Each structure stands twice: as C-alpha cells, then as structure tokens.
Coordinates of C-alpha atoms in Angstrom, one line a residue:
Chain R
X29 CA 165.0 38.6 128.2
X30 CA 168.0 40.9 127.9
X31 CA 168.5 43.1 131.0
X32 CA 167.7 46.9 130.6
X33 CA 170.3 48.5 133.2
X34 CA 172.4 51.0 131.7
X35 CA 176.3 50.9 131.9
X36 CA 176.4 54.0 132.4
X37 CA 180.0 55.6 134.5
X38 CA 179.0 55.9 138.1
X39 CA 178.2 59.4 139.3
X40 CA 181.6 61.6 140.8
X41 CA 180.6 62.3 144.3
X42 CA 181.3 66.0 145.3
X43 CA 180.5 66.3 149.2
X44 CA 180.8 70.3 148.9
X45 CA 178.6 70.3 146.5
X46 CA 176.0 68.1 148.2
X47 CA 176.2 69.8 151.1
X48 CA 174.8 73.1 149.5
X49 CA 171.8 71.1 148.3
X50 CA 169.3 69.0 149.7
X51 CA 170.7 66.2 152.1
X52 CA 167.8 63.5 151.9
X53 CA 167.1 60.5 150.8
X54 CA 167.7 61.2 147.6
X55 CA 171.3 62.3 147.9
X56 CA 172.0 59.7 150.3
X57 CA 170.7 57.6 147.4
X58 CA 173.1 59.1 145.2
X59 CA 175.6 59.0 147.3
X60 CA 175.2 55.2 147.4
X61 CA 175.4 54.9 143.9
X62 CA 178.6 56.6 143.6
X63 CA 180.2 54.4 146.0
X64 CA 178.6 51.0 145.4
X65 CA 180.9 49.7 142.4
X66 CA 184.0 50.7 143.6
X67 CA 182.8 48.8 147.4
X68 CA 182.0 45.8 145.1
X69 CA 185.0 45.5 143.9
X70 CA 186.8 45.6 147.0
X71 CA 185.1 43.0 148.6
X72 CA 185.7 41.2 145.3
X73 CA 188.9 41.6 145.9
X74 CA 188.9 40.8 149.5
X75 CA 186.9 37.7 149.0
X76 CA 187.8 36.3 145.7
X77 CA 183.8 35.6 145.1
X78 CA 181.3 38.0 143.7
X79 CA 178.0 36.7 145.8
X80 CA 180.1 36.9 149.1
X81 CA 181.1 40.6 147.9
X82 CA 177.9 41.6 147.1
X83 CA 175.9 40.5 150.3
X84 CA 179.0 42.4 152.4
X85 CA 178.2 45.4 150.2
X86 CA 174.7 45.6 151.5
X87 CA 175.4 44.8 154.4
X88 CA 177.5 47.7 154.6
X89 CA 175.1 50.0 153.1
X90 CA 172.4 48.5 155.9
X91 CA 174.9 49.9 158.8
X92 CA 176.3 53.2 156.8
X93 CA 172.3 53.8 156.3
X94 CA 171.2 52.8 159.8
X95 CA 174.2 55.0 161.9
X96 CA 176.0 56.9 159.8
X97 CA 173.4 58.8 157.6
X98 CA 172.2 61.8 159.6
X99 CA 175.6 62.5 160.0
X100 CA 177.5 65.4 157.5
X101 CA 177.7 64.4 153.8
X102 CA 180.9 65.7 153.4
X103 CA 182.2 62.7 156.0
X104 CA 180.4 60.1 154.1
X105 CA 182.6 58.5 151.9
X106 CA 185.1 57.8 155.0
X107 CA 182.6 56.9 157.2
X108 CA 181.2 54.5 154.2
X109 CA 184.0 52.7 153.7
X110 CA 184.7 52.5 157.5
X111 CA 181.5 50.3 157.7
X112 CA 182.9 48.1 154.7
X113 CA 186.4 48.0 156.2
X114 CA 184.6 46.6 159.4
X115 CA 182.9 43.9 157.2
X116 CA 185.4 42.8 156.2
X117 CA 187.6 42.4 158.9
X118 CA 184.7 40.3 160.3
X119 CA 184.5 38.2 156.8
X120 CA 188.3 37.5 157.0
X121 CA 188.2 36.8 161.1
X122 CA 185.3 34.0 160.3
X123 CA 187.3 32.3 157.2
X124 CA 189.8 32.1 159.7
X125 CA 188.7 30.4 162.3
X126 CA 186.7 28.4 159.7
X127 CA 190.1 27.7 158.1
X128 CA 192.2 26.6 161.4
X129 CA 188.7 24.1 161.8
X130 CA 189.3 22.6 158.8
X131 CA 193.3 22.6 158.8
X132 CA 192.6 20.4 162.2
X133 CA 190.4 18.0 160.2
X134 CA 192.5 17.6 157.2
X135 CA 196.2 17.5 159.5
X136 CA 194.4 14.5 161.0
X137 CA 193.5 12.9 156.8
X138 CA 196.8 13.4 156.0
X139 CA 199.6 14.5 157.9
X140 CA 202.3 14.5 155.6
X141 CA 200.4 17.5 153.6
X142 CA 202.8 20.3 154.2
X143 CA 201.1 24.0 153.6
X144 CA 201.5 25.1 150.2
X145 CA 202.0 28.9 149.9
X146 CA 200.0 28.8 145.9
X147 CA 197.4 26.6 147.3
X148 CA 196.9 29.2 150.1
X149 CA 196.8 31.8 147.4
X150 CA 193.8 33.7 145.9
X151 CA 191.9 31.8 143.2
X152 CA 192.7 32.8 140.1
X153 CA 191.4 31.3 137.4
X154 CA 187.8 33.0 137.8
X155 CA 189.4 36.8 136.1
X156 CA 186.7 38.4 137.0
X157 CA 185.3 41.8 135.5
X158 CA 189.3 43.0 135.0
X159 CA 190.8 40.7 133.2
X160 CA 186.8 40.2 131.1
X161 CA 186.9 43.4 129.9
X162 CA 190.6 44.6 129.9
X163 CA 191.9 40.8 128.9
X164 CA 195.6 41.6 129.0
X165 CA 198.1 40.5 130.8
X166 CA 198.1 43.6 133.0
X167 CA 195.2 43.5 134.4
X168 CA 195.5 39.7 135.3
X169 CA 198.6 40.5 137.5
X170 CA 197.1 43.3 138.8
X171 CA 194.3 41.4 140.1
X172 CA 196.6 38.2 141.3
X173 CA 199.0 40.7 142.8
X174 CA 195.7 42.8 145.0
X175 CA 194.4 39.8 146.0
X176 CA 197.7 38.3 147.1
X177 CA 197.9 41.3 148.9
X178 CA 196.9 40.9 153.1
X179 CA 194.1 43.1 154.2
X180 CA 195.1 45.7 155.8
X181 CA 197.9 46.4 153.0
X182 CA 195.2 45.9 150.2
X183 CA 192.7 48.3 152.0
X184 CA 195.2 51.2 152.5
X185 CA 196.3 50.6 148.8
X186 CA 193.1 50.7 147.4
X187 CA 191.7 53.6 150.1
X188 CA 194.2 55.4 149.1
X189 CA 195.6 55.5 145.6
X190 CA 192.1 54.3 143.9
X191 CA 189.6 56.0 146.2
X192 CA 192.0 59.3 146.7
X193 CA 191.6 59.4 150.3
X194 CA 194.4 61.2 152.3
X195 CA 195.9 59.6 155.0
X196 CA 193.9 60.8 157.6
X197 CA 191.3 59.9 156.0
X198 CA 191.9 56.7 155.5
X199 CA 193.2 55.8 158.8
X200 CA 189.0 56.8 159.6
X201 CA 188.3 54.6 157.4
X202 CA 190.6 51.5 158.9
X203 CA 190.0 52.7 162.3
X204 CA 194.3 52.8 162.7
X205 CA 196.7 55.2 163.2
X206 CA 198.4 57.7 160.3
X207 CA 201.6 56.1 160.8
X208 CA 199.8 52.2 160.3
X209 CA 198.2 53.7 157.3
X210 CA 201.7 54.5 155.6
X211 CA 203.3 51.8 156.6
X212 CA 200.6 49.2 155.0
X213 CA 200.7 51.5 152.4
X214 CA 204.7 51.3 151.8
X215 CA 204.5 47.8 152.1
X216 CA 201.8 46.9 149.6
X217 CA 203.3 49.1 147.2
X218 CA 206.5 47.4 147.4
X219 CA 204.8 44.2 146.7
X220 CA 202.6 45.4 144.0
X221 CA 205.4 46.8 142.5
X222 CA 207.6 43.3 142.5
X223 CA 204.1 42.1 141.0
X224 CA 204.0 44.4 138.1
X225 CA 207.2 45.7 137.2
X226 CA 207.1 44.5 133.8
X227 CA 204.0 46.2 133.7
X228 CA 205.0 49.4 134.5
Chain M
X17 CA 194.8 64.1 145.9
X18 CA 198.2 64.4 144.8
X19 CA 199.1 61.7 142.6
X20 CA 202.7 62.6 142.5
X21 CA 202.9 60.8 145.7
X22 CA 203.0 57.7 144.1
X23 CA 205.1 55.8 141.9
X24 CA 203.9 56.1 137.7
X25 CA 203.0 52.6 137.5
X26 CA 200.3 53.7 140.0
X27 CA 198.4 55.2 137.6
X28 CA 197.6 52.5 135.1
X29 CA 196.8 50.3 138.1
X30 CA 194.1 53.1 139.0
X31 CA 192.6 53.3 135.5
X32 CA 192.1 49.4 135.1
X33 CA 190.7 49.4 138.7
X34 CA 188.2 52.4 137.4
X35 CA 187.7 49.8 134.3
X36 CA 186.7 47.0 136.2
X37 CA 184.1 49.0 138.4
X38 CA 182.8 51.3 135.4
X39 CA 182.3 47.8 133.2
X40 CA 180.3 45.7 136.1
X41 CA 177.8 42.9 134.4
X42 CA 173.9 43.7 134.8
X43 CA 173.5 41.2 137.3
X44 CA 175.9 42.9 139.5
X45 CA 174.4 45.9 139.1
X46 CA 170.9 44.9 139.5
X47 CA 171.7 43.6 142.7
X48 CA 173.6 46.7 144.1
X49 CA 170.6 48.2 143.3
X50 CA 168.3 45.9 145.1
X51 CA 170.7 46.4 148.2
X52 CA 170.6 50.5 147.7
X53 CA 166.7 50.6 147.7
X54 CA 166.3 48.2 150.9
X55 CA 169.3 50.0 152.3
X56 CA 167.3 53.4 151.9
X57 CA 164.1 51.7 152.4
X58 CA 164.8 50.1 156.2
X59 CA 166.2 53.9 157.1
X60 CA 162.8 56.1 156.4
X61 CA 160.0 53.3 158.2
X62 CA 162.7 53.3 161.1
X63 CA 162.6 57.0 161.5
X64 CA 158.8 57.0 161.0
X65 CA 158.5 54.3 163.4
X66 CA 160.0 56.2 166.0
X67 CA 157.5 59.2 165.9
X68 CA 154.8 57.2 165.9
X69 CA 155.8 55.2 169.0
X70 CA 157.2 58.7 170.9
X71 CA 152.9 59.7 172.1
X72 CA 152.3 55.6 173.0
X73 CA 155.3 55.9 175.0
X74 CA 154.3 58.8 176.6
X75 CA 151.1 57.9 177.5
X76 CA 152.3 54.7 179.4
X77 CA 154.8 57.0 181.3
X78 CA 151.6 59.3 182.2
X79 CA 149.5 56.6 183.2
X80 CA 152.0 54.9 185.2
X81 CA 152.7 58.0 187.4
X82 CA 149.1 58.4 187.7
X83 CA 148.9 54.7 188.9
X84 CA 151.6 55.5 191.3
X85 CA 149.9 58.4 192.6
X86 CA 146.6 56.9 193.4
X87 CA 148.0 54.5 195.1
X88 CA 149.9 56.3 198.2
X89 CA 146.9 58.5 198.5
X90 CA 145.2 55.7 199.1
X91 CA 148.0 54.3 201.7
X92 CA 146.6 54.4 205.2
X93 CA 148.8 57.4 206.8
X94 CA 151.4 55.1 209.3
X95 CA 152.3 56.9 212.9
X96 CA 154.4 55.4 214.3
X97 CA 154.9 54.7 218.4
X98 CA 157.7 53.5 220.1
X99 CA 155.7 50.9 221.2
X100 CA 154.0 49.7 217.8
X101 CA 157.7 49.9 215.9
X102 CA 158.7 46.3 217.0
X103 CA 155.5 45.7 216.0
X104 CA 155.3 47.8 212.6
X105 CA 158.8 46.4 211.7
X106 CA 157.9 42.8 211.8
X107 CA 155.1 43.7 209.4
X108 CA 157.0 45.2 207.3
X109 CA 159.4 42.5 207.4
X110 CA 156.5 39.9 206.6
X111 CA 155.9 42.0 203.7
X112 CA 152.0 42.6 204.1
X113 CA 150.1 44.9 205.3
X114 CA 147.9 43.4 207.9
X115 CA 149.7 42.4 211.5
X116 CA 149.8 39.5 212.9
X117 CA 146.4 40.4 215.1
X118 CA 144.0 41.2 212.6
X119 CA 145.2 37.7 210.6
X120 CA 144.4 36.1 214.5
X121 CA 141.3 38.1 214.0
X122 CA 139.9 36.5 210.7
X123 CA 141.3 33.3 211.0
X124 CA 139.4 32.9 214.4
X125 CA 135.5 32.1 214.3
X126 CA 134.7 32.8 217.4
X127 CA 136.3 36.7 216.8
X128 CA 133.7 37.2 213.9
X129 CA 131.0 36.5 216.1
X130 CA 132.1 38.9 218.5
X131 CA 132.0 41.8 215.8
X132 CA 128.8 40.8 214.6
X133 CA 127.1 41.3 218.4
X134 CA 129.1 44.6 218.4
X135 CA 126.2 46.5 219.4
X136 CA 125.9 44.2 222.4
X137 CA 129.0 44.6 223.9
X138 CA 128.6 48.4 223.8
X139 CA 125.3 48.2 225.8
X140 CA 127.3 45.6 228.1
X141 CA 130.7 48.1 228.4
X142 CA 127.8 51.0 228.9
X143 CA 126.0 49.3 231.8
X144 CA 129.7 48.3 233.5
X145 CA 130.7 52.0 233.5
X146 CA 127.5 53.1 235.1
X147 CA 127.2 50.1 238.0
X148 CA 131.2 51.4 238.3
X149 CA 130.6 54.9 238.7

C-alpha cells in the first residue's frame, strides 16, 4: 500500500489576510497546517526523536486549540509557538530530572565514569529528514550544530531567523524579556557560526 | 523581516531548514494530520457542550432558589422575649428546632395521655374558674 499524502509546500500564512476573511474552523485549520512542519521539526530538534516530537506537536495544537483560538488570528503564530515553547521546556525539565535519577544509579555502577561532554551530546547518527534529503555535509553540521545548541539559544535562533519573528515577538513566544531574546540569540549564533564556518 | 540583520551564512541555514520541513515522510505527515483533526475536533464539541449545559444549569440555580424560598416561608415566625432568649439560644445552640420541653413532652408517656384527655381538663379548668369566682 503506498501512502497517498501529497508533498505538497506547506501553505504561507498571511494573518492580515485571514483576518479579512472568515475566522473559523477552517482557517484555524489552515492555520494549523501552515505551522505544523516547521513545529515538528523543532521539537525534532529539541528532542532528537521524531515520535517524542510529534506527540509534543499535538499536544501543543490541543492547548493552542483549547486557549488560544478565539483569540485574534493575526497573534496566532506567537501565541502557537508560545504553547510549543512551553512543551518543551516541560519535555526538557522531565529528561532532566529523569537524567540526574539515572546519573545517581549509574555514579553508584561505576564511579570512576567521568561525564563525557560527546556522550552527553545529541544523537547523531539517526540524520533525520535534513541530512535524507539534502545528504551533504552542510546540512549534517547544521543539524549536529542546532541540536548541540541549549534551548533557549536554539528556540530564539530558530524563532527568529527561520520563523521571521521579530524580537518582540519572539520574546511572546519564550515568555522572556527582548533583551534575553538577543542575547540567546547572539550566543547561538556565535556557536552556529564556529559550527559552520566552512560552510558558509 | 529584515534579513540583513543576520550574518549571510544565515541564509543557507534557513533554506535547508525550509528543506527539511517542506520534504517531511508520509508518515510524519499523516500523523500531523491526525493530531490537526483531533486538535480541531476536541475545540467544536467543547464549545457545543457548553451551550447545551448553560439551560441545565440554569434550571438547577432556579430550582434551588425556589427550594430556598419555600422553606423560610414555611419557618415558624420566631419572637423573641427576654425571657425565652436563654432559652431560644440554647436551642439554637443544640442545633434543632424543638426545645428541650417539647423533647420532655414526647419522650414522657404519661404527657401523651394528658393531651389525649385534653378535652377533660378544659371542662376541669372550666369548673375551677366558676367554684373560684
């Protein structure tokens, strides 16, 4: 059985334009669709695992749906990736508590185990849909380097240079100040940039 | 946005990162979709829900007030003495409404006789008040 969904570019989302037409279900719909890849693959990012990524996706549509829908389209986006930003902050504050659990089990196995900084690192070796469809070397750093990349840092780069937000709006989205925003920002660009340099 | 903000390499990152979300695997995408219908779906039975549950609700609150009503109509109007406040306090305090006489009253045999000869005792209390006066 071969599956039927087309691969089609996702739709650009123009909130002055929605907001002269219908706002119902259906344009919350389409709104939804716009976002929904670029969401996945920040959560990809953020989790290094696609199922993880996906159920934190829905659930974000669940609570952008369930609060945020009646309110103006033009503040959806923000308020969309607010609701993901909050995810995933939650995601990150369970695998680390999970993590400090285990770290206490396995200092107790083996004591002379010092922490190895590429052990902590992102998984790698699964490219996911970058490197599968781009396959260069580019795209392979690109994706080591974001995932590498803490949270915050990685949420302001991506808020900001990939979904075009300005700063204000993305310190909406990350529930921070302006001045947080460009700071995370600075710094992830200076470590993307030590990344891929010979990429540039 | 302005994208001179940003340093060139900037770019390319942004194209490959519009690669990887344009070039998603069915499965992926089936699944988004999944999650946008039950997304949209939970929202419209919610709102629904709410209407139809807005004239229940309102009919409790109705009936309740009438309930409340009712019952201090039918409260026995209270006037109150100085000499029956001790009295009415320590009721009130016992949290009933009977005092501790009528409780005497129906707990005591002998009492219950005593209202069942009522008529007697008003011929008896009549025939006093005429040998007295």
């Amino acid at each position: 059985m071969t599956h039927t969904i087309a691969l089609s570019a996702p739709a650009i989302w123009n909130p002055a334009r929605v907001d002269a037409v219908h706002t119902g279900e259906r344009t919350l719909d389409q709104f939804l669709k716009s976002v929904e890849r670029r969401a996945l693959r920040m959560a990809e990012l953020a989790t290094c695992n696609r199922d993880e990524a996906l159920d934190l996706v829905q659930d974000a549509m669940f609570g952008f749906a369930r609060h945020y829908a009646a309110k103006p389209a033009a503040d959806w986006a923000p308020l969309f990736y607010r609701v993901l930003d909050s995810r995933l902050n939650d995601w990150h504050r369970r695998r680390n508590v999970r993590s400090r659990w285990l770290q206490v089990w396995t200092r107790a196995d083996d004591e002379d185990d010092e922490r190895d900084e590429i052990a902590q690192a992102p998984d790698t070796n699964d490219p996911g849909p970058l490197l599968r469809l781009a396959g260069t070397e580019a795209a392979q750093a690109l994706e080591a380097a974001l995932q590498r990349l803490p949270l915050r840092q990685r949420q302001a780069f991506l808020l900001r240079v990939w979904e075009g937000f300005d700063v204000a709006a993305t310190a909406s989205s990350m529930r921070c100040s302006e001045g947080s925003v460009k700071t995370h920002l600075s710094r992830a660009l200076a470590a993307l940039r030590r990344a891929l340099e010979d990429h540039a | 946005m302005n994208t001179n903000e940003f340093p060139g390499w900037t770019e390319r990152a942004r194209s490959l990162l519009d690669e990887s979300a344009r070039d998603l695997d069915a499965p992926a995408l089936a699944r988004l979709n999944r999650a946008r219908q039950a997304a949209l779906a939970q929202r419209a039975p919610r709102r629904r829900a709410g209407w139809l549950f807005m004239p229940a609700g309102l009919a409790g609150a109705c009936a309740l007030l009438l309930a409340v009503g009712v019952w201090q109509a039918r409260r026995p109007p209270s006037v109150a003495t100085p000499a029956a406040a001790p009295a009415q306090a320590a009721t009130a305090k016992a949290g009933s409404g009977l005092n501790a006489g009528d409780l005497d009253m129906i707990a005591s045999g002998d009492n219950l006789d005593m209202v069942q000869d009522l008529d007697f005792y008003a011929w008896l209390d009549a025939q006093d008040e005429d040998h007295n006066g």
